[in-house]
Amino acid sequence: MSRLRLPLYLKILLWFGVNLLVLAFLVFGFLSMQFRMSLDWMLSGEAGERVSAIGDSLTDELSQLPEQQWPEVLQRHGAQYNVTFALFSSNGTQIMGTQVQVPPEVLPKLIDKRGPNDRPPPRRPPPGVARKRPSDAPPKPRFMLRAGDPAHYWAGVHLDLTQQSDHRPLTLLMVSNTITGGGLFFDLWPWLGLAAAALLLSALVWMPFVRGITGFIGRLNHAAGRIAQGNFGERVSRSRNDELGELSSSVNAMAAQLGEYVAEQRRITADVAHELCSPIARMQMALGVVEQRSTPEQAGYLKKLDAELQHMAKLVEEVLAFSKAETLPERETAEDINLHDLIVAVIAREAPEADIQLAVSTDLQLHSLRDALDRAIGNVLRNAARYAADSGPIQIHAGQQDGKTIIRISDQGPGVPSETLPRLFEPFYRPEAARRRSTGGSGLGLAITKRCIEACGGTVTAKLREPTGLEILISIPAA
């Protein structure tokens, strides 16, 4: 089961979101503890103003109505917020509204402890005119707490109701199952809007920072991939003065050292192969002289020695070809090539007796390095003929697609283990099935093919066929 892959910037933003959630839970836990202790602080802001406004509105409305209509008024106001409204006398006795079972913690709050001198002078507004509290008037006593089992939220405000000449101190009690009280006690939407705005603003603030890191890491990853493919001239610009900038310097230094090491290794390999040519040639000449003077009993041994020398000479020749393939663009000039004629010539040279199905237009032209392309196709065709000629026809298809010339050489042989596909084009690498002396080969054929195709500005890949077989795909720019 494959793991879900998430981009780094998304992981950072998700982690930032988790951090915000942890903070939100901590704040929620703190507020919950405060709610259990006391909620009077909630009435110091807009919630308190709303409760006082409800008290003033009810005071004005009830003072102009007979008591028989008070329950209807209380029910109407309560339905507006889905909150239970009830009126209590100054000694804590319920006199109006839906009957409620008041917890012991709430009872002391219902008693109006103000004396006559603490209450504002009674003022009765004209009929139909709402009473306005003077701006310098002190707020009416209010309270709010959480109590009961199950717990409810209880809020109250002391009223000064004047009806005709009768002044009645009452307490308006509001009971809700939730802390919001339908928006009367606590309006949740502004807080949600503030949280969303804070989250959005935080994301906008973090986004440039996160994109800067992930963008630089992406460029660094691309450069490392190019270096891993052998492009040791690839460099990462050091545009940061932090650890990532130091990492880019280390990658650049590593690429430079690897390039020098590989170049030195190739030079030594080419020099050694070149130096081996002369002694091998002299040994072959000496062996020819010995064969002329040998006895019949020695002929078998000399034949084996000659085969070994020929194998060694072939290996040295391939090593030299591999070393020279890197400088092909400097030694050859691109020319117009008829691909059909080129492949026909390669077939006649490399696999004249093989069963080959050729599907290449006689008009297909491309502009590339002739010798490099000839060598690359020849190596692939020779491998196919060597390992899969007895398993069925070898198929060669070519055509143009998206501005590129695509050449497919496929066989129906045993193929290679799937895990060896990424290494087929490495120098001196051979799958286990190809390491027998009877099949020959040095493990340089496909490596030379890769260098030749890259010299032509193209790419070469390999994939397994179903049910069996191997396909080599060569892609070269058409123009």
Short mmCIF file of C-alpha atoms in Angstrom, two decimals:
data_model
loop_
_atom_site.label_atom_id
_atom_site.label_comp_id
_atom_site.label_asym_id
_atom_site.label_seq_id
_atom_site.Cartn_x
_atom_site.Cartn_y
_atom_site.Cartn_z
CA MET A 1 0.00 0.00 0.00
CA SER A 2 1.63 3.24 -1.14
CA ARG A 3 1.89 6.14 1.29
CA LEU A 4 0.15 9.41 0.53
CA ARG A 5 2.65 11.93 -0.82
CA LEU A 6 2.13 15.49 0.33
CA PRO A 7 4.15 18.50 -0.85
CA LEU A 8 6.44 19.98 1.77
CA TYR A 9 4.69 23.37 1.80
CA LEU A 10 1.36 21.63 2.44
CA LYS A 11 2.89 19.66 5.32
CA ILE A 12 4.21 22.88 6.87
CA LEU A 13 0.83 24.60 6.52
CA LEU A 14 -0.95 21.55 7.96
CA TRP A 15 1.46 21.52 10.88
CA PHE A 16 0.78 25.22 11.35
CA GLY A 17 -2.95 24.42 11.38
CA VAL A 18 -2.37 21.73 14.01
CA ASN A 19 -0.50 24.31 16.07
CA LEU A 20 -3.46 26.68 15.85
CA LEU A 21 -5.84 23.88 16.86
CA VAL A 22 -3.71 23.10 19.93
CA LEU A 23 -3.78 26.77 20.89
CA ALA A 24 -7.54 26.86 20.31
CA PHE A 25 -8.05 23.83 22.57
CA LEU A 26 -5.90 25.43 25.27
CA VAL A 27 -7.93 28.65 25.05
CA PHE A 28 -11.16 26.65 25.07
CA GLY A 29 -10.01 24.72 28.15
CA PHE A 30 -9.06 27.92 29.92
CA LEU A 31 -12.38 29.54 29.09
CA SER A 32 -14.24 26.41 30.20
CA MET A 33 -12.56 26.64 33.58
CA GLN A 34 -13.49 30.31 33.76
CA PHE A 35 -17.07 29.50 32.80
CA ARG A 36 -17.35 27.04 35.67
CA MET A 37 -15.98 29.62 38.10
CA SER A 38 -17.79 32.78 37.04
CA LEU A 39 -19.32 34.19 33.87
CA ASP A 40 -20.00 37.72 35.07
CA TRP A 41 -17.06 38.94 32.99
CA MET A 42 -19.02 38.07 29.83
CA LEU A 43 -21.56 40.78 30.68
CA SER A 44 -18.93 43.52 30.68
CA GLY A 45 -19.02 43.87 26.91
CA GLU A 46 -21.62 43.70 24.18
CA ALA A 47 -23.43 40.81 25.85
CA GLY A 48 -24.03 42.97 28.91
CA GLU A 49 -25.33 45.77 26.71
CA ARG A 50 -27.73 43.38 25.02
CA VAL A 51 -29.00 42.05 28.36
CA SER A 52 -29.47 45.59 29.66
CA ALA A 53 -31.22 46.60 26.44
CA ILE A 54 -33.60 43.66 26.82
CA GLY A 55 -34.26 44.73 30.41
CA ASP A 56 -34.97 48.31 29.38
CA SER A 57 -37.24 47.20 26.55
CA LEU A 58 -39.22 44.90 28.82
CA THR A 59 -39.43 47.55 31.50
CA ASP A 60 -40.94 50.03 29.06
CA GLU A 61 -43.30 47.52 27.51
CA LEU A 62 -44.53 45.91 30.74
CA SER A 63 -45.03 49.23 32.45
CA GLN A 64 -47.66 50.11 29.84
CA LEU A 65 -49.50 46.77 29.91
CA PRO A 66 -51.66 45.02 32.48
CA GLU A 67 -50.10 42.05 34.23
CA GLN A 68 -52.41 39.65 32.38
CA GLN A 69 -50.45 40.37 29.18
CA TRP A 70 -46.96 40.06 30.69
CA PRO A 71 -46.60 36.28 30.07
CA GLU A 72 -47.26 36.82 26.38
CA VAL A 73 -44.58 39.53 26.22
CA LEU A 74 -42.05 37.33 28.04
CA GLN A 75 -42.81 34.38 25.76
CA ARG A 76 -42.45 36.54 22.65
CA HIS A 77 -39.05 37.89 23.69
CA GLY A 78 -37.88 34.43 24.76
CA ALA A 79 -38.90 32.86 21.44
CA GLN A 80 -36.83 35.46 19.61
CA TYR A 81 -33.64 34.04 21.15
CA ASN A 82 -34.89 30.54 22.05
CA VAL A 83 -34.28 31.47 25.70
CA THR A 84 -36.65 31.04 28.68
CA PHE A 85 -37.69 34.39 30.22
CA ALA A 86 -39.07 34.64 33.75
CA LEU A 87 -39.74 37.45 36.24
CA PHE A 88 -38.86 37.21 39.93
CA SER A 89 -39.69 39.48 42.81
CA SER A 90 -37.00 41.21 44.81
CA ASN A 91 -37.05 38.37 47.36
CA GLY A 92 -36.37 35.65 44.74
CA THR A 93 -39.90 34.36 44.18
CA GLN A 94 -41.03 33.69 40.60
CA ILE A 95 -44.10 35.69 39.70
CA MET A 96 -44.30 35.46 35.91
CA GLY A 97 -43.15 33.42 32.91
CA THR A 98 -42.34 29.75 32.26
CA GLN A 99 -41.84 27.90 35.52
CA VAL A 100 -38.15 27.15 36.13
CA GLN A 101 -36.37 25.16 38.80
CA VAL A 102 -33.76 27.59 40.09
CA PRO A 103 -30.50 25.99 41.36
CA PRO A 104 -29.31 27.02 44.83
CA GLU A 105 -26.35 28.88 43.31
CA VAL A 106 -28.70 31.15 41.36
CA LEU A 107 -31.19 31.98 44.15
CA PRO A 108 -28.96 34.55 45.94
CA LYS A 109 -28.44 36.36 42.63
CA LEU A 110 -32.18 36.86 42.18
CA ILE A 111 -32.55 38.92 45.34
CA ASP A 112 -32.29 42.63 44.67
CA LYS A 113 -30.12 43.95 47.49
CA ARG A 114 -30.29 47.57 46.38
CA GLY A 115 -31.80 50.03 48.78
CA PRO A 116 -34.18 52.84 47.74
CA ASN A 117 -31.28 55.24 47.48
CA ASP A 118 -29.40 52.89 45.12
CA ARG A 119 -32.18 52.80 42.52
CA PRO A 120 -32.58 55.49 39.91
CA PRO A 121 -35.66 57.75 40.26
CA PRO A 122 -38.66 56.23 38.52
CA ARG A 123 -39.43 57.70 35.13
CA ARG A 124 -42.37 56.65 33.05
CA PRO A 125 -42.15 57.58 29.39
CA PRO A 126 -45.20 58.72 27.42
CA PRO A 127 -47.19 55.90 25.79
CA GLY A 128 -45.51 54.57 22.64
CA VAL A 129 -42.16 56.22 23.43
CA ALA A 130 -39.22 53.99 24.40
CA ARG A 131 -37.37 55.03 27.49
CA LYS A 132 -33.75 56.00 26.99
CA ARG A 133 -31.24 55.53 29.74
CA PRO A 134 -29.14 58.63 30.39
CA SER A 135 -25.59 58.27 29.15
CA ASP A 136 -24.21 58.88 32.63
CA ALA A 137 -26.61 56.45 34.31
CA PRO A 138 -24.91 53.45 35.95
CA PRO A 139 -25.67 50.03 34.37
CA LYS A 140 -28.29 47.97 36.08
CA PRO A 141 -26.99 45.09 38.19
CA ARG A 142 -26.51 41.98 36.08
CA PHE A 143 -25.25 38.47 36.66
CA MET A 144 -24.48 35.30 34.72
CA LEU A 145 -23.39 31.83 35.80
CA ARG A 146 -23.47 28.17 34.84
CA ALA A 147 -25.32 25.89 37.24
CA GLY A 148 -27.75 23.01 37.53
CA ASP A 149 -27.75 19.35 36.57
CA PRO A 150 -27.89 19.18 33.66
CA ALA A 151 -26.04 22.47 33.49
CA HIS A 152 -27.77 25.55 32.09
CA TYR A 153 -26.65 29.12 31.65
CA TRP A 154 -28.47 31.65 33.85
CA ALA A 155 -28.36 35.40 33.22
CA GLY A 156 -30.33 38.08 34.98
CA VAL A 157 -30.80 41.82 35.26
CA HIS A 158 -32.58 43.78 37.98
CA LEU A 159 -35.45 45.96 36.71
CA ASP A 160 -37.16 49.02 38.14
CA LEU A 161 -40.72 48.75 36.90
CA THR A 162 -43.02 51.74 37.48
CA GLN A 163 -46.71 51.13 36.85
CA GLN A 164 -48.95 54.09 37.61
CA SER A 165 -47.69 55.18 41.06
CA ASP A 166 -46.45 51.72 42.01
CA HIS A 167 -42.68 51.12 41.88
CA ARG A 168 -41.81 47.42 41.71
CA PRO A 169 -38.22 46.12 41.76
CA LEU A 170 -38.12 42.91 39.70
CA THR A 171 -35.45 40.56 38.36
CA LEU A 172 -35.55 39.33 34.78
CA LEU A 173 -34.09 35.80 34.57
CA MET A 174 -32.96 34.32 31.21
CA VAL A 175 -32.19 30.59 30.96
CA SER A 176 -30.46 28.86 28.02
CA ASN A 177 -29.09 25.41 27.27
CA THR A 178 -26.08 26.90 25.45
CA ILE A 179 -23.62 29.62 26.31
CA THR A 180 -24.60 31.61 23.23
CA GLY A 181 -28.24 32.00 24.29
CA GLY A 182 -29.28 32.39 20.67
CA GLY A 183 -26.82 35.26 20.30
CA LEU A 184 -28.10 37.08 23.38
CA PHE A 185 -25.32 36.02 25.76
CA PHE A 186 -22.58 35.36 23.25
CA ASP A 187 -22.52 36.03 19.49
CA LEU A 188 -20.39 33.27 17.94
CA TRP A 189 -20.23 34.56 14.37
CA PRO A 190 -17.91 37.53 14.94
CA TRP A 191 -15.50 35.22 16.73
CA LEU A 192 -15.64 32.70 13.90
CA GLY A 193 -15.05 35.50 11.39
CA LEU A 194 -12.12 36.75 13.44
CA ALA A 195 -10.66 33.24 13.64
CA ALA A 196 -11.06 32.75 9.87
CA ALA A 197 -9.47 36.14 9.19
CA ALA A 198 -6.60 35.34 11.55
CA LEU A 199 -6.09 31.96 9.89
CA LEU A 200 -6.15 33.48 6.40
CA LEU A 201 -3.82 36.30 7.39
CA SER A 202 -1.43 33.84 9.04
CA ALA A 203 -1.44 31.66 5.92
CA LEU A 204 -0.72 34.70 3.74
CA VAL A 205 2.13 35.70 6.03
CA TRP A 206 3.57 32.18 6.07
CA MET A 207 3.08 31.44 2.38
CA PRO A 208 6.09 33.43 1.04
CA PHE A 209 8.34 31.88 3.68
CA VAL A 210 7.11 28.36 2.99
CA ARG A 211 7.24 28.83 -0.79
CA GLY A 212 10.75 30.22 -0.51
CA ILE A 213 11.92 27.10 1.30
CA THR A 214 10.04 24.56 -0.82
CA GLY A 215 10.94 26.32 -4.08
CA PHE A 216 14.63 26.31 -3.22
CA ILE A 217 14.47 22.65 -2.13
CA GLY A 218 12.73 21.83 -5.43
CA ARG A 219 15.52 23.49 -7.41
CA LEU A 220 18.08 21.73 -5.26
CA ASN A 221 16.37 18.39 -5.81
CA HIS A 222 16.27 18.99 -9.58
CA ALA A 223 19.98 19.82 -9.62
CA ALA A 224 20.81 16.74 -7.51
CA GLY A 225 18.83 14.57 -9.95
CA ARG A 226 20.75 16.04 -12.89
CA ILE A 227 24.03 15.39 -11.09
CA ALA A 228 22.95 11.82 -10.35
CA GLN A 229 22.40 11.37 -14.12
CA GLY A 230 26.01 12.36 -14.77
CA ASN A 231 25.57 16.08 -15.54
CA PHE A 232 28.34 17.20 -13.23
CA GLY A 233 28.32 20.73 -14.64
CA GLU A 234 24.96 21.38 -12.96
CA ARG A 235 25.08 24.07 -10.27
CA VAL A 236 22.67 25.53 -7.72
CA SER A 237 22.71 29.30 -7.27
CA ARG A 238 23.32 30.25 -3.65
CA SER A 239 20.60 32.82 -3.14
CA ARG A 240 20.07 32.17 0.58
CA ASN A 241 22.22 33.06 3.56
CA ASP A 242 21.08 30.19 5.77
CA GLU A 243 21.54 26.44 6.12
CA LEU A 244 19.91 25.84 2.73
CA GLY A 245 22.45 28.18 1.14
CA GLU A 246 25.25 26.22 2.80
CA LEU A 247 23.67 23.01 1.51
CA SER A 248 23.66 24.39 -2.05
CA SER A 249 27.37 25.22 -1.70
CA SER A 250 28.04 21.68 -0.52
CA VAL A 251 26.09 20.25 -3.47
CA ASN A 252 28.04 22.44 -5.89
CA ALA A 253 31.34 21.38 -4.35
CA MET A 254 30.28 17.73 -4.48
CA ALA A 255 29.30 18.04 -8.15
CA ALA A 256 32.64 19.66 -8.99
CA GLN A 257 34.61 16.96 -7.18
CA LEU A 258 32.55 14.17 -8.74
CA GLY A 259 33.07 15.71 -12.18
CA GLU A 260 36.83 15.86 -11.67
CA TYR A 261 36.90 12.33 -10.31
CA VAL A 262 34.84 10.87 -13.16
CA ALA A 263 36.81 12.79 -15.78
CA GLU A 264 40.07 11.51 -14.29
CA GLN A 265 38.69 7.99 -14.15
CA ARG A 266 37.63 8.13 -17.80
CA ARG A 267 40.99 9.54 -18.83
CA ILE A 268 42.83 6.77 -17.00
CA THR A 269 40.53 4.12 -18.50
CA ALA A 270 41.07 5.49 -21.99
CA ASP A 271 44.86 5.70 -21.47
CA VAL A 272 45.05 2.16 -20.13
CA ALA A 273 42.94 0.82 -23.00
CA HIS A 274 45.06 2.68 -25.52
CA GLU A 275 48.28 1.37 -23.96
CA LEU A 276 46.92 -2.17 -24.03
CA CYS A 277 46.38 -2.06 -27.78
CA SER A 278 50.10 -2.35 -28.62
CA PRO A 279 50.98 -5.33 -26.37
CA ILE A 280 47.84 -7.18 -27.46
CA ALA A 281 48.73 -6.61 -31.10
CA ARG A 282 52.30 -7.86 -30.49
CA MET A 283 50.96 -10.91 -28.66
CA GLN A 284 48.66 -11.70 -31.56
CA MET A 285 51.58 -11.41 -34.00
CA ALA A 286 53.75 -13.61 -31.80
CA LEU A 287 50.93 -16.13 -31.48
CA GLY A 288 50.65 -16.25 -35.27
CA VAL A 289 54.37 -17.09 -35.52
CA VAL A 290 54.05 -19.77 -32.83
CA GLU A 291 51.04 -21.33 -34.60
CA GLN A 292 53.14 -21.77 -37.76
CA ARG A 293 55.76 -23.75 -35.80
CA SER A 294 53.40 -25.58 -33.44
CA THR A 295 52.78 -29.32 -33.32
CA PRO A 296 49.29 -30.85 -33.68
CA GLU A 297 49.24 -31.45 -29.92
CA GLN A 298 49.78 -27.70 -29.27
CA ALA A 299 47.18 -26.49 -31.77
CA GLY A 300 44.26 -26.85 -29.34
CA TYR A 301 45.95 -24.77 -26.65
CA LEU A 302 47.03 -22.13 -29.13
CA LYS A 303 43.46 -21.89 -30.44
CA LYS A 304 42.17 -21.22 -26.93
CA LEU A 305 44.89 -18.63 -26.39
CA ASP A 306 43.95 -16.92 -29.65
CA ALA A 307 40.28 -16.78 -28.57
CA GLU A 308 41.26 -15.19 -25.28
CA LEU A 309 43.41 -12.61 -27.05
CA GLN A 310 40.59 -11.78 -29.44
CA HIS A 311 38.22 -11.38 -26.52
CA MET A 312 40.70 -9.08 -24.80
CA ALA A 313 41.19 -7.05 -27.97
CA LYS A 314 37.41 -6.70 -28.37
CA LEU A 315 37.06 -5.53 -24.76
CA VAL A 316 39.82 -2.93 -25.20
CA GLU A 317 38.18 -1.77 -28.43
CA GLU A 318 34.85 -1.27 -26.64
CA VAL A 319 36.52 0.59 -23.77
CA LEU A 320 38.13 2.93 -26.28
CA ALA A 321 34.80 3.38 -28.07
CA PHE A 322 33.12 4.16 -24.76
CA SER A 323 35.77 6.77 -23.93
CA LYS A 324 35.56 8.38 -27.36
CA ALA A 325 31.74 8.49 -27.31
CA GLU A 326 31.88 11.38 -24.84
CA THR A 327 33.65 13.59 -27.37
CA LEU A 328 31.44 12.69 -30.34
CA PRO A 329 29.81 16.15 -30.59
CA GLU A 330 33.27 17.69 -30.88
CA ARG A 331 34.52 15.22 -33.48
CA GLU A 332 31.41 14.86 -35.66
CA THR A 333 29.15 17.26 -37.52
CA ALA A 334 25.40 16.80 -37.74
CA GLU A 335 24.06 15.95 -41.19
CA ASP A 336 20.80 15.01 -42.88
CA ILE A 337 20.11 11.30 -42.50
CA ASN A 338 17.59 8.99 -44.15
CA LEU A 339 16.70 6.84 -41.16
CA HIS A 340 15.35 3.93 -43.23
CA ASP A 341 18.56 3.60 -45.25
CA LEU A 342 20.68 3.88 -42.11
CA ILE A 343 18.79 1.11 -40.29
CA VAL A 344 18.88 -1.16 -43.35
CA ALA A 345 22.68 -0.76 -43.45
CA VAL A 346 22.94 -1.51 -39.73
CA ILE A 347 20.81 -4.66 -40.12
CA ALA A 348 23.01 -5.89 -43.00
CA ARG A 349 26.12 -5.42 -40.85
CA GLU A 350 24.97 -6.54 -37.38
CA ALA A 351 22.19 -9.10 -37.92
CA PRO A 352 21.95 -10.20 -41.57
CA GLU A 353 20.41 -13.58 -40.70
CA ALA A 354 17.99 -12.45 -37.98
CA ASP A 355 14.23 -12.30 -38.47
CA ILE A 356 13.60 -8.56 -38.39
CA GLN A 357 10.34 -6.72 -39.02
CA LEU A 358 11.13 -3.19 -40.17
CA ALA A 359 8.42 -0.52 -40.02
CA VAL A 360 10.19 2.72 -40.95
CA SER A 361 9.07 5.12 -43.66
CA THR A 362 11.52 5.54 -46.51
CA ASP A 363 10.91 9.30 -46.33
CA LEU A 364 11.78 9.70 -42.64
CA GLN A 365 14.60 12.22 -42.35
CA LEU A 366 16.43 13.66 -39.37
CA HIS A 367 19.43 15.89 -38.76
CA SER A 368 21.92 14.31 -36.36
CA LEU A 369 25.33 12.63 -35.94
CA ARG A 370 25.41 9.74 -38.41
CA ASP A 371 28.21 7.68 -36.86
CA ALA A 372 26.87 8.08 -33.32
CA LEU A 373 23.36 7.03 -34.36
CA ASP A 374 24.74 4.14 -36.42
CA ARG A 375 26.78 2.90 -33.45
CA ALA A 376 23.86 3.22 -31.03
CA ILE A 377 21.32 1.35 -33.18
CA GLY A 378 23.96 -1.26 -34.07
CA ASN A 379 24.67 -2.04 -30.39
CA VAL A 380 20.98 -2.40 -29.54
CA LEU A 381 20.30 -4.59 -32.59
CA ARG A 382 23.33 -6.76 -31.89
CA ASN A 383 22.15 -7.37 -28.31
CA ALA A 384 18.64 -8.24 -29.51
CA ALA A 385 20.00 -10.69 -32.10
CA ARG A 386 22.36 -12.23 -29.56
CA TYR A 387 19.84 -12.81 -26.77
CA ALA A 388 16.43 -13.05 -28.49
CA ALA A 389 16.87 -14.07 -32.13
CA ASP A 390 15.50 -17.57 -31.43
CA SER A 391 12.40 -16.31 -29.57
CA GLY A 392 10.65 -14.54 -32.43
CA PRO A 393 11.05 -11.65 -34.84
CA ILE A 394 12.83 -8.46 -33.80
CA GLN A 395 10.66 -5.42 -34.48
CA ILE A 396 11.98 -1.98 -35.43
CA HIS A 397 9.51 0.91 -35.57
CA ALA A 398 10.26 4.58 -36.14
CA GLY A 399 8.18 7.72 -36.48
CA GLN A 400 7.89 11.33 -35.44
CA GLN A 401 5.97 12.52 -32.42
CA ASP A 402 5.87 15.93 -30.67
CA GLY A 403 8.88 17.22 -32.61
CA LYS A 404 10.97 14.12 -31.90
CA THR A 405 11.99 11.04 -33.85
CA ILE A 406 11.09 7.92 -31.85
CA ILE A 407 12.86 4.61 -32.62
CA ARG A 408 11.60 1.43 -30.93
CA ILE A 409 13.63 -1.79 -31.11
CA SER A 410 11.81 -4.65 -29.39
CA ASP A 411 12.26 -8.41 -29.11
CA GLN A 412 10.39 -11.38 -27.66
CA GLY A 413 13.29 -12.84 -25.70
CA PRO A 414 13.53 -13.57 -21.98
CA GLY A 415 14.09 -9.90 -21.14
CA VAL A 416 15.83 -8.91 -17.92
CA PRO A 417 14.75 -8.80 -14.26
CA SER A 418 12.66 -5.67 -13.66
CA GLU A 419 14.97 -4.47 -10.90
CA THR A 420 17.90 -4.32 -13.36
CA LEU A 421 16.19 -1.91 -15.81
CA PRO A 422 17.55 1.29 -14.19
CA ARG A 423 21.13 -0.07 -14.46
CA LEU A 424 21.13 -1.45 -18.00
CA PHE A 425 22.91 1.62 -19.36
CA GLU A 426 25.62 1.70 -16.69
CA PRO A 427 29.17 0.90 -17.86
CA PHE A 428 30.26 -2.74 -17.34
CA TYR A 429 26.88 -3.72 -15.90
CA ARG A 430 25.42 -6.99 -17.11
CA PRO A 431 22.39 -8.88 -15.77
CA GLU A 432 23.12 -12.34 -14.41
CA ALA A 433 21.76 -14.01 -17.55
CA ALA A 434 24.25 -12.10 -19.71
CA ARG A 435 27.39 -12.96 -17.73
CA ARG A 436 28.18 -16.16 -19.55
CA ARG A 437 31.28 -16.24 -21.71
CA SER A 438 29.33 -18.03 -24.44
CA THR A 439 27.19 -14.97 -25.08
CA GLY A 440 30.14 -12.61 -25.08
CA GLY A 441 29.73 -8.94 -24.24
CA SER A 442 31.54 -6.65 -21.84
CA GLY A 443 28.64 -4.65 -20.43
CA LEU A 444 29.62 -1.59 -22.46
CA GLY A 445 27.28 -1.93 -25.45
CA LEU A 446 24.27 -0.16 -23.96
CA ALA A 447 26.51 2.31 -22.11
CA ILE A 448 28.02 3.29 -25.48
CA THR A 449 24.49 3.52 -26.91
CA LYS A 450 23.48 5.92 -24.15
CA ARG A 451 26.49 8.17 -24.77
CA CYS A 452 25.96 8.15 -28.52
CA ILE A 453 22.27 9.07 -28.21
CA GLU A 454 23.06 11.81 -25.67
CA ALA A 455 25.64 13.14 -28.13
CA CYS A 456 22.77 13.38 -30.63
CA GLY A 457 20.78 15.40 -28.05
CA GLY A 458 18.35 12.56 -27.31
CA THR A 459 17.51 10.01 -24.64
CA VAL A 460 17.33 6.23 -24.49
CA THR A 461 15.26 4.09 -22.10
CA ALA A 462 14.35 0.42 -21.69
CA LYS A 463 11.16 -1.31 -20.60
CA LEU A 464 9.89 -4.87 -20.38
CA ARG A 465 7.29 -6.18 -22.80
CA GLU A 466 4.30 -8.38 -22.03
CA PRO A 467 4.38 -11.34 -21.80
CA THR A 468 8.15 -11.46 -22.50
CA GLY A 469 10.75 -9.38 -24.24
CA LEU A 470 12.61 -6.10 -23.97
CA GLU A 471 12.04 -2.80 -25.76
CA ILE A 472 14.64 -0.07 -26.22
CA LEU A 473 13.16 3.36 -26.95
CA ILE A 474 15.38 5.99 -28.56
CA SER A 475 14.16 9.61 -28.75
CA ILE A 476 16.05 12.17 -30.87
CA PRO A 477 15.07 15.76 -31.72
CA ALA A 478 13.59 15.75 -35.23
CA ALA A 479 15.23 19.02 -36.28
#
